[in-house]
XYZ file of C-alpha atoms in Angstrom:
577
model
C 0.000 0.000 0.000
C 2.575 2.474 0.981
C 4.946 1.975 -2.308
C 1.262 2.399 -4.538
C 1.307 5.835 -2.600
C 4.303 6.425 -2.719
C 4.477 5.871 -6.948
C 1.265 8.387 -7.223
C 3.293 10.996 -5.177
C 6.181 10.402 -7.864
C 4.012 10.901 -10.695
C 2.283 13.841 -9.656
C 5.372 15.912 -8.557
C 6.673 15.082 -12.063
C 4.319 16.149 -13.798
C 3.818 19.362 -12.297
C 2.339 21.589 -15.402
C -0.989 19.924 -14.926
C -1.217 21.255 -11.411
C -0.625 24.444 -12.484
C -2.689 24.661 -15.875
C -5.913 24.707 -14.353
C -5.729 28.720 -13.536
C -3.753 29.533 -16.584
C -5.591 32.234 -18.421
C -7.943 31.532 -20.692
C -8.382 35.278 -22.747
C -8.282 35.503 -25.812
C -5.661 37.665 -27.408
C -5.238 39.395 -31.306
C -1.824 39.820 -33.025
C -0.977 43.445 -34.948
C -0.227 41.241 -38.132
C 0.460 44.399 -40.776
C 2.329 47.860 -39.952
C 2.418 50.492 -42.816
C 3.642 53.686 -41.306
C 3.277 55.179 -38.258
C 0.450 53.229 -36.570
C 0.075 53.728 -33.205
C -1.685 51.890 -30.295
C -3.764 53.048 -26.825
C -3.870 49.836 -24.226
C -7.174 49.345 -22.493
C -5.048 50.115 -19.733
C -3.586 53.324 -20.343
C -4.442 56.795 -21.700
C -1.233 57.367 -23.681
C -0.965 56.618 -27.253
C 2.376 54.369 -28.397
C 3.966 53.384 -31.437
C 2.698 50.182 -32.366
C 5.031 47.181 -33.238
C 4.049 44.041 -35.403
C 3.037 41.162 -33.400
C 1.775 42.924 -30.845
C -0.468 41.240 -28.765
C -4.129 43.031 -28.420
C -6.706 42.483 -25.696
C -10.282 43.979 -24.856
C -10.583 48.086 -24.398
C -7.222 48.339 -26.427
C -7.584 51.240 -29.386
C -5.371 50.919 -32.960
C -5.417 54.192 -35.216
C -3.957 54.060 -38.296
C -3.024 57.924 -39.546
C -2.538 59.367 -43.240
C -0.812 57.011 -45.455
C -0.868 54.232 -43.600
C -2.757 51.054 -43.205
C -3.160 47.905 -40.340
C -3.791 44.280 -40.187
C -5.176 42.867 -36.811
C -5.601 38.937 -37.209
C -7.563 37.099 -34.350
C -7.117 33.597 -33.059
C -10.043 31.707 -35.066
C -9.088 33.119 -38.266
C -10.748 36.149 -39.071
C -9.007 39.723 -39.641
C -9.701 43.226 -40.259
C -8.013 45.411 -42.175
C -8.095 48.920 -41.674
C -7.094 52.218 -44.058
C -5.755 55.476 -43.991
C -7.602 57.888 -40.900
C -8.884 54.113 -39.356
C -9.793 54.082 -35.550
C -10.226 50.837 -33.994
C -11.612 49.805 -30.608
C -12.024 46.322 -29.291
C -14.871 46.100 -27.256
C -14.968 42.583 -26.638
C -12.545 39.795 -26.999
C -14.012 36.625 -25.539
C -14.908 33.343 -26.162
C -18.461 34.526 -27.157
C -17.809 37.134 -29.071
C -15.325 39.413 -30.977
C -16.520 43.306 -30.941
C -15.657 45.457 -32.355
C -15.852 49.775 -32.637
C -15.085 51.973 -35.704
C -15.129 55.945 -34.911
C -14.057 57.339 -38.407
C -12.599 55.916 -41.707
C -12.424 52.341 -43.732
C -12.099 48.998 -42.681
C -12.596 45.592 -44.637
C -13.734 42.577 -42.106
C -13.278 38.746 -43.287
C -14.041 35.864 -41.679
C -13.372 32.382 -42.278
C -15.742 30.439 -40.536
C -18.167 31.730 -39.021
C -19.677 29.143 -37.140
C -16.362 28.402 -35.662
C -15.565 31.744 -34.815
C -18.420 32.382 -32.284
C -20.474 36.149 -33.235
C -18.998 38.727 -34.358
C -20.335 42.796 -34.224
C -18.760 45.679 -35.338
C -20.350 48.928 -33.788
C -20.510 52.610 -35.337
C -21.696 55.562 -34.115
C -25.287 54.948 -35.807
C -25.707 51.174 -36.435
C -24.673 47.819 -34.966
C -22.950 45.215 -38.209
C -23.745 41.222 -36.656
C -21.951 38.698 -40.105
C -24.611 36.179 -40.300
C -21.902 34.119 -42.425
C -18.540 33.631 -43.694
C -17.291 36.499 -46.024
C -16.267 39.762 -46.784
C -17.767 42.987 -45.392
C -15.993 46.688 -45.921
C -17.450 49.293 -43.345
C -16.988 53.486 -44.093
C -17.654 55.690 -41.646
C -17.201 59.531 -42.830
C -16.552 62.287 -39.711
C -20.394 62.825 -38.927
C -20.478 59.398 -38.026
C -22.477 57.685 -41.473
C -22.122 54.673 -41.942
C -21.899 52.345 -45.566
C -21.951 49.090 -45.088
C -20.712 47.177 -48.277
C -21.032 43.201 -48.285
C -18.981 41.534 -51.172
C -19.446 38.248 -50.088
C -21.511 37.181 -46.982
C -24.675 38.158 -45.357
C -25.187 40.486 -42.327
C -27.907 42.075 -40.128
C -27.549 45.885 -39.362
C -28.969 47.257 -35.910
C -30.527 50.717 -34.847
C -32.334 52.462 -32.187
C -35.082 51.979 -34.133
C -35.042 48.526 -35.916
C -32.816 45.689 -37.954
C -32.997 44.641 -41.849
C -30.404 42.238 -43.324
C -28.720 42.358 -46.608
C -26.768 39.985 -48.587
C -24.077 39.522 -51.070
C -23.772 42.233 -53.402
C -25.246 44.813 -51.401
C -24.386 47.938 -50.163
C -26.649 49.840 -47.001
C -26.051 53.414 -45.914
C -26.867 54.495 -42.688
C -27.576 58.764 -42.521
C -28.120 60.082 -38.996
C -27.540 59.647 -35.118
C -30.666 60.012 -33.493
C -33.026 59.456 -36.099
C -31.252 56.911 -39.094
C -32.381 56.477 -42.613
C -30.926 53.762 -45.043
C -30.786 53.104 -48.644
C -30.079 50.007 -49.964
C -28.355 49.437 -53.826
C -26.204 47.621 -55.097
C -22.570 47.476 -54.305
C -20.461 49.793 -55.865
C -17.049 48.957 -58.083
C -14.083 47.915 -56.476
C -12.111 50.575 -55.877
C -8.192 50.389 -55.187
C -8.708 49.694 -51.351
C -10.523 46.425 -52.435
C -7.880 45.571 -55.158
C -5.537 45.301 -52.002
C -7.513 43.831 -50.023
C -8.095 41.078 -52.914
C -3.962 40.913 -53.147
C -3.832 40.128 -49.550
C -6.296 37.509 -49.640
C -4.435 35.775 -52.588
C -1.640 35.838 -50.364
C -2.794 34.421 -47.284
C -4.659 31.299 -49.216
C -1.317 30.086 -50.897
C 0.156 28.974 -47.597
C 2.110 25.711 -48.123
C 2.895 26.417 -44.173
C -0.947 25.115 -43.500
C 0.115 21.665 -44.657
C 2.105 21.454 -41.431
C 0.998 23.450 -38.481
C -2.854 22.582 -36.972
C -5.200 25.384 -38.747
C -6.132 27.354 -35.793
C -2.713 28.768 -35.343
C -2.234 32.219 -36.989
C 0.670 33.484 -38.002
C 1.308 30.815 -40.272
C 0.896 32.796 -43.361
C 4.044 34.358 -43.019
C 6.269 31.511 -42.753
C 6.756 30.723 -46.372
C 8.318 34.120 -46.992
C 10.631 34.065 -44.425
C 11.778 30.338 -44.134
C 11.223 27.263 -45.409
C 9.691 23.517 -43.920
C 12.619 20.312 -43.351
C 12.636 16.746 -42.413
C 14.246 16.406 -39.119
C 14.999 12.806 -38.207
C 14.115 13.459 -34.923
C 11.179 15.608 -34.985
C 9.696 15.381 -38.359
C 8.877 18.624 -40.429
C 9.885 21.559 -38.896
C 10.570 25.025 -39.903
C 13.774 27.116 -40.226
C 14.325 31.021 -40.639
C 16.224 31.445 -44.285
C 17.530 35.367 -43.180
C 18.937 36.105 -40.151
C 22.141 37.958 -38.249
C 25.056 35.695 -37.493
C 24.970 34.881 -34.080
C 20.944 34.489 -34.264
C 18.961 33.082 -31.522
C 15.095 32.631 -31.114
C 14.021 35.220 -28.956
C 16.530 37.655 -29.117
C 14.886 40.215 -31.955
C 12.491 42.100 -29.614
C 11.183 42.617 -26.098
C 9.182 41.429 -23.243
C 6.042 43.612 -22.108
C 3.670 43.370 -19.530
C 0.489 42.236 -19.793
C -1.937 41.346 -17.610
C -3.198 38.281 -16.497
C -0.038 36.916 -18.232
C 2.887 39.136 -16.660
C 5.544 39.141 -19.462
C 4.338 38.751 -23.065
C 7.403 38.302 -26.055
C 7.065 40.792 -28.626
C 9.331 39.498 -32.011
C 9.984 42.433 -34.103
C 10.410 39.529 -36.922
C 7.733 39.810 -39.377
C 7.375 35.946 -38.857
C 7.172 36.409 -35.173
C 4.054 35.040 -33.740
C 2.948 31.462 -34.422
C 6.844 30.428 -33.870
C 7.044 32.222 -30.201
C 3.780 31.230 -28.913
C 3.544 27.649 -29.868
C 5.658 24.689 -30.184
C 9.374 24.503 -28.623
C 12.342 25.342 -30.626
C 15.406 22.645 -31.301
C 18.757 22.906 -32.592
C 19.351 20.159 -35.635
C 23.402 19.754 -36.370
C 22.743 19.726 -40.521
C 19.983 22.350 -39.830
C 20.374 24.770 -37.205
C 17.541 26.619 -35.193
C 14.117 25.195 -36.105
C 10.825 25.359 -34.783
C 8.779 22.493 -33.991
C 5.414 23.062 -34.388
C 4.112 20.124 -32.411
C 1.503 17.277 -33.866
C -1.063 19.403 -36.585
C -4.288 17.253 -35.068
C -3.258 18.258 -31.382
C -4.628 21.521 -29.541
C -1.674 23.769 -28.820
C -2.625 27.059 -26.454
C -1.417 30.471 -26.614
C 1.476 31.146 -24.517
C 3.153 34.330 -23.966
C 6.961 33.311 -24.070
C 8.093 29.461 -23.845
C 11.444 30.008 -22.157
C 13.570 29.444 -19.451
C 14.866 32.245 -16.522
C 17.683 32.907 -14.759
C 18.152 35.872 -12.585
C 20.586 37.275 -11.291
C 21.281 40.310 -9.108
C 21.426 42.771 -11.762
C 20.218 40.526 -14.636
C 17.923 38.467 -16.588
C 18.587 35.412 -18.871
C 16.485 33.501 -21.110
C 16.514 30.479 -23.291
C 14.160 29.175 -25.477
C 12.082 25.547 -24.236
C 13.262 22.574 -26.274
C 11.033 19.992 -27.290
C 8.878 17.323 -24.422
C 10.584 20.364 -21.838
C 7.600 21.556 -19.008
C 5.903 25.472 -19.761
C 5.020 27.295 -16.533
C 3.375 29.798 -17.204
C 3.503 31.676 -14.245
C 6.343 31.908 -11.056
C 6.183 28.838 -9.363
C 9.240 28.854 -6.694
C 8.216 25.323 -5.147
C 8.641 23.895 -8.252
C 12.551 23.030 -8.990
C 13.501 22.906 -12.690
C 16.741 21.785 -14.269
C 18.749 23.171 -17.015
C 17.097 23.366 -20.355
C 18.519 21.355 -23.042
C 19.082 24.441 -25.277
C 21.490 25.979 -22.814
C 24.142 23.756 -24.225
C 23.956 25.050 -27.874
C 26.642 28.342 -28.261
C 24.989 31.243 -28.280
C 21.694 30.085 -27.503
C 21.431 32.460 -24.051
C 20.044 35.783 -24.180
C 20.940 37.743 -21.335
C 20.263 41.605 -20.788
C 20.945 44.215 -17.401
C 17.601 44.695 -15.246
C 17.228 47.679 -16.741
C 16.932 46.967 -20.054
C 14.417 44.277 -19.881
C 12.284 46.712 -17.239
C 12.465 50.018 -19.988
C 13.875 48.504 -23.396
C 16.974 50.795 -23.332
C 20.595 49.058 -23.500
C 22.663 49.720 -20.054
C 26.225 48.578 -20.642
C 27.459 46.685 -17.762
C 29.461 43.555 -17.143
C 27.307 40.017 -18.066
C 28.181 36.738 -17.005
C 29.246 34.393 -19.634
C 27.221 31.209 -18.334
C 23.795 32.762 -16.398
C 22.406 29.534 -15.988
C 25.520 28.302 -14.048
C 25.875 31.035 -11.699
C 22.035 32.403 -11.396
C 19.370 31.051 -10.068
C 17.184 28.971 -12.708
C 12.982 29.357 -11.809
C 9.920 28.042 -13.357
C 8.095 30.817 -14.936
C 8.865 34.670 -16.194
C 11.036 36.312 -13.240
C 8.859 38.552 -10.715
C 9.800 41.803 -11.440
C 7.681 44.895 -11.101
C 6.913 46.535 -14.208
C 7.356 50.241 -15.100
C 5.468 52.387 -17.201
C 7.802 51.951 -19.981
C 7.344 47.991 -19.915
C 3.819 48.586 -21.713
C 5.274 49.775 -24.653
C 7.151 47.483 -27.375
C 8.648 50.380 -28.756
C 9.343 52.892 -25.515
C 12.198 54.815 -27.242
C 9.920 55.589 -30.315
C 8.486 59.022 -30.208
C 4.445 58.914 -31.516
C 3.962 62.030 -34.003
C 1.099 63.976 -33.168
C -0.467 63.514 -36.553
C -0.477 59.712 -35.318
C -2.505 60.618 -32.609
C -6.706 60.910 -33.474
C -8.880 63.359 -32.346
C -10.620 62.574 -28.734
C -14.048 63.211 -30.144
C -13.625 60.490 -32.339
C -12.395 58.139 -30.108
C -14.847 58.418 -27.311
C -17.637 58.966 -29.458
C -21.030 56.655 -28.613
C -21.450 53.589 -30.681
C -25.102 51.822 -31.220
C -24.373 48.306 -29.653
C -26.278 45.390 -30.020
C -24.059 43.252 -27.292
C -23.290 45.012 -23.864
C -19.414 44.952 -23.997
C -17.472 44.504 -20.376
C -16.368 47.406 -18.139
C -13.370 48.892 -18.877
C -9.827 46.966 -16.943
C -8.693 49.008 -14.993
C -5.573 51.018 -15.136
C -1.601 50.189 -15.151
C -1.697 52.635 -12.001
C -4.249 50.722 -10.051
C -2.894 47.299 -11.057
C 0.686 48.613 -9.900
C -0.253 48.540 -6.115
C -1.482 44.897 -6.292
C 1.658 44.035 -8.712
C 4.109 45.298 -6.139
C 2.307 43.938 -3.013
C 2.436 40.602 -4.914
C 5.948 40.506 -5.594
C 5.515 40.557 -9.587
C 2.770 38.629 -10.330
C 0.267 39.619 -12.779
C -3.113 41.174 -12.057
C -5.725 38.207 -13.038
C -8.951 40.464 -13.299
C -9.009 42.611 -16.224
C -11.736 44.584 -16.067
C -13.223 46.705 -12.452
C -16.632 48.031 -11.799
C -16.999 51.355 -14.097
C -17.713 54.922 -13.046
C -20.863 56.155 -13.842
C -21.482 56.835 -17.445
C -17.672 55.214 -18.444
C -19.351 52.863 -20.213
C -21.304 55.269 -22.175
C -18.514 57.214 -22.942
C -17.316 54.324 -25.499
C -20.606 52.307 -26.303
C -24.398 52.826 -26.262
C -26.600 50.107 -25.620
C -29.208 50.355 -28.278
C -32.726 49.928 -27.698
C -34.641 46.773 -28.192
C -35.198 46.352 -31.817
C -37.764 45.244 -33.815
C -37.418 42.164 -35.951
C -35.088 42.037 -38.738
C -36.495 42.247 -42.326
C -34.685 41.414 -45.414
C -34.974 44.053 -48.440
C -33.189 44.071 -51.320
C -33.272 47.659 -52.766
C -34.824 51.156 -51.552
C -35.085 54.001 -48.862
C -36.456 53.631 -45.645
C -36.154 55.033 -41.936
C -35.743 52.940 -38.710
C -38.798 53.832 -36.834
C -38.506 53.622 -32.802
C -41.522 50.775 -31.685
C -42.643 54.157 -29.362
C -43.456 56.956 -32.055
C -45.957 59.815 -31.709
C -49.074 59.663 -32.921
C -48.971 60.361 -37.145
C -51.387 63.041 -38.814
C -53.721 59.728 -40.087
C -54.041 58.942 -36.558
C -54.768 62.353 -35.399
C -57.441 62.663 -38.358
C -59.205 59.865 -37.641
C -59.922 60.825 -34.061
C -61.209 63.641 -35.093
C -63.544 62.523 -37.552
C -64.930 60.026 -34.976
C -66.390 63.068 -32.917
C -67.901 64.214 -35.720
C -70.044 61.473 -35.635
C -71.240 61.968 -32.039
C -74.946 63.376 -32.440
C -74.996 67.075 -31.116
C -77.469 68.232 -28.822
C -79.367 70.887 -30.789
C -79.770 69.638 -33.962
C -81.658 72.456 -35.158
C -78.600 74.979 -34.119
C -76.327 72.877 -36.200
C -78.509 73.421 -39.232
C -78.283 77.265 -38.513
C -74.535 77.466 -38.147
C -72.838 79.891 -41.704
C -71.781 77.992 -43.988
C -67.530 77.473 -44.169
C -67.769 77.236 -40.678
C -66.737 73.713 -41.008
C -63.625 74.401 -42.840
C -61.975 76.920 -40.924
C -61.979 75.552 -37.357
C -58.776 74.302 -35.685
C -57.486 70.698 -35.839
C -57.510 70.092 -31.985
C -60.331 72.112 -31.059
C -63.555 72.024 -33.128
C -65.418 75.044 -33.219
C -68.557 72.762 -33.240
C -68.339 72.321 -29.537
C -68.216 76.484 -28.852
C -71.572 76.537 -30.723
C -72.967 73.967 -28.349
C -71.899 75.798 -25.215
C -74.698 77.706 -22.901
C -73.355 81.086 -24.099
C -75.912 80.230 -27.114
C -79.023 79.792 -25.079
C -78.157 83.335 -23.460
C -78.310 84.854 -26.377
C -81.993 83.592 -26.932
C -82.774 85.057 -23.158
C -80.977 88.179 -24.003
C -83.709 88.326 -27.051
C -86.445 87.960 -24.382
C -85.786 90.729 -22.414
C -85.775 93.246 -25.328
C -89.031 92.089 -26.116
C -90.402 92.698 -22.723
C -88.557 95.812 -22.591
C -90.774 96.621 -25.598
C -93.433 95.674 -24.765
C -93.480 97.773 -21.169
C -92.775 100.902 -23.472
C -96.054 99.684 -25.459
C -98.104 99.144 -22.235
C -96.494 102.934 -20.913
C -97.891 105.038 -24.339
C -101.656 103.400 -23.033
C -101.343 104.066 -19.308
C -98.544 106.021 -17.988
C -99.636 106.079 -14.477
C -100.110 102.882 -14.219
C -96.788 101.876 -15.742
C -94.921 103.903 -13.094
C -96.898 102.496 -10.286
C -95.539 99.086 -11.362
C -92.591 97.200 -9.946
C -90.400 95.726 -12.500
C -89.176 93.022 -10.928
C -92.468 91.854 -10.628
C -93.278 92.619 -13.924
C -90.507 90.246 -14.853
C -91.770 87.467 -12.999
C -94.892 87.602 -14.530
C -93.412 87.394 -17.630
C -91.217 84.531 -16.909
């Protein structure tokens, strides 16, 4: 009994990444694919704007803006990218397992998905109408300054949201959205292809010629840019792997760029390689004498997660060394100090070690100081990325880089109120108020992303539109998006009216007397009819009376004056009555 116990106890301490797996984050995360010109980037969890840097990773409440002459690629992890234009703002809303929304302020911005039914829903909100792809395809959004919105699908089918209702519209179509408050569409067909779709069309061409999918499982992105950049090998050991084709003598994986911080992960890799993303966030990397570096992608049916660096730390007092994981070696993706790990297998190949001063790998700026030549014999070796408190500058991938102002988009635009069809989470909170719980950790990440807003944050970046009516499908025309509570129309308003005209009045006769035209000329909401009905109109008739006894007292005086002024009038008037 005791050496059955003692044989599970064996097993379980080496095996050690499944004990530690179960909290491993679970967000999902997009990758800054495409970089022409000076793109910059706003984190969810900071107000300044940076210089963006290709494969950066993007989370929920982060902000891309791509300025004059430039354009952006974000890809996300099911397949699906958007491509944005010249003047572009985008904002991601949402990044879950649910759903992927999106926010467009101002400019152009082509959307394609792969699978759809794969992908979970997707939304992309404006400032005047919620876009939900009903199916795999193409869809280019334009949104001018005042916040209009065109909607062009050129291959697909999508259902587009208001305050005041929902129609759909398929392939071929094109829907334009006028107005904030109160929308009106038009519906036609889709214009010609201009030369923002003929690029578009180039970069499609290009990512479905991958030979790279024969080898790496399909869910991975990334991939598309391995066949430009290095080419797939028959390892005896390993199978197919790939290799890099270009790079410096003295190369090493994970040596061309930087770590960042972001939460829940702590310290993400950032390759400034265009082929840096699928290579330093799956598999394990392996050192083949006839071949050199190559990455091994792992077994194409298996399920590979998202990691944020697969190496192995040393630290030092004044340093920090890495070296990438080889193949079968344990991932911990967090600081585990009871956990004791040996020397990774790649330490042994020359040059494989990267090692840098504190400072550098805290603020990205080269401190020249004395290095040991072997870190992993004289430092201390840990399982996980090294707890050490970030600064300011360890958001950035670029924190030397200087953002030009005309890089930098106009506040209005940014926080301007988008129609939403989804309620999208609070915003995280900020690298200020994460700090304090960073530091009183020791290092560790910050696992909750998003806090309780202020009142109105919320609304200060989405809308949540009212409940719409049913979607309609229509192929061609104008319309307006009518609220299900509107005012009461003219035809409404004219029929109540006529139905008092039908009430019978009380005087009959009086009606019959009334001018002629009189009908025509009373007011809308209050029918002169009902003045002529009042009692004002039987004084009159009493009023009528009294001259007529008046007269006839100055009759009954011209017979018999004395008697008339020995009379009382007020009885005189009571005999009348």
């Amino acid at each position: 009994m005791f050496k059955k116990a003692l044989i599970f106890l064996v097993l379980i301490l080496t095996i050690p990444s499944l004990n530690f797996a179960e909290d491993e984050p679970d967000d999902r995360v997009a990758r800054l694919s495409l970089i022409n010109g000076d793109v910059s980037i706003k984190r969810g969890d900071d107000k300044d704007w940076i210089a963006a840097s290709i494969n950066m990773p993007l989370q929920t409440g982060d902000y891309i803006y791509s300025p004059k002459g430039a354009k952006a690629e974000v890809q996300f992890d099911n397949g699906a990218h958007i491509r944005l234009s010249e003047n572009t703002d985008l904002g991601i809303l949402n990044l879950s397992g649910e759903i992927i929304q999106l926010k467009i302020g101002t400019g152009r911005a082509t959307l394609g998905i792969r699978e759809l039914s794969k992908s979970g829903a997707f939304e992309v909100d404006t400032s005047n109408a919620a876009i939900t792809p009903l199916a795999s395809g193409r869809y280019r959004i334009d949104v001018d300054e005042d916040g209009n919105t065109v909607l062009t699908i050129q291959k697909g089918k999508s259902e587009v949201t208001t305050d005041g209702g929902s129609v759909t519209i398929s392939n071929g179509q094109r829907i334009s959205i006028e107005g904030i408050d109160s929308q009106e569409y038009e519906i036609a067909q889709a214009d010609e292809r201009d030369a923002w779709d003929v690029w578009n069309d180039e970069r499609d061409g290009r990512l479905t010629a991958i030979k790279s999918k024969e080898y790496v499982p399909v869910y991975i992105i990334g991939v598309e840019d391995l066949d430009a950049h290095g080419r797939w090998v028959v390892a005896q050991e390993y199978g197919y792997v790939w290799t890099p084709t270009v790079v410096e003598v003295g190369w090493a994986p994970y040596r061309a760029g930087r770590w960042v911080w972001r939460d829940p992960w702590g310290w993400v890799w950032v390759s400034y390689e265009p082929w840096g993303w699928a290579p330093y966030h799956y598999g394990r990397w392996a050192f083949a004498p006839s071949i050199g570096w190559c990455w091994v992608p792992g077994e194409r049916r298996a399920v590979w997660r998202w990691r944020p660096g697969l190496v192995r730390f040393a630290m030092g007092p004044s340093w920090v060394a890495w070296v990438p994981l080889g193949p079968r070696e344990v991932y911990y993706w967090r600081h585990t100090p009871s956990v004791s790990v040996g020397v990774s297998v790649n330490v042994n190949i020359t040059n494989s070690v990267t090692i840098v001063h504190r400072d550098t790998f805290l603020r990205g700026v080269k401190v020249s100081a004395p290095l040991p030549p072997n870190p992993f014999k004289v430092g201390k070796i840990i399982a996980g990325p090294p707890l050490i408190v970030p600064t300011k500058a360890s958001l950035a991938p670029l924190p030397t880089k200087v953002v030009p102002r005309y890089a930098v988009p106009s506040p209005k635009v940014i926080h301007r109120p988008a129609v939403v069809k989804t309620t999208p989470p609070p915003a995280p909170k900020t690298f200020y108020e994460k700090k304090k719980e960073i530091k009183a950790s020791g290092g560790l990440p910050v696992k909750e992303l998003t806090h309780s807003p202020k009142t109105g944050e919320v609304k200060k970046e989405a809308i949540k539109s009212k409940q719409a009516m049913p979607a309609r499908e229509i192929k061609s025309g104008k319309g307006t998006f009518k609220p299900k509570e509107t005012k009461p129309s003219p035809i409404e308003r004219e029929r109540r009216n006529e139905s008092k005209k039908e009430i019978a009045p009380k005087n009959p006769d009086k009606k019959k007397a009334l001018p002629e035209g009189r009908k025509e000329t009373r007011p809308e909401k209050r029918p002169e009819t009902r003045k002529e009905k009042k009692p004002p109109v039987v004084k009159k008739e009493g009023v009528k009376k009294q001259k007529a006894i008046k007269e006839n007292k100055e009759d009954k005086s011209i017979k018999g004056q004395r008697e008339d002024k020995e009379m009382d009038p007020r009885k005189g008037r009571k005999k009348d009555d």
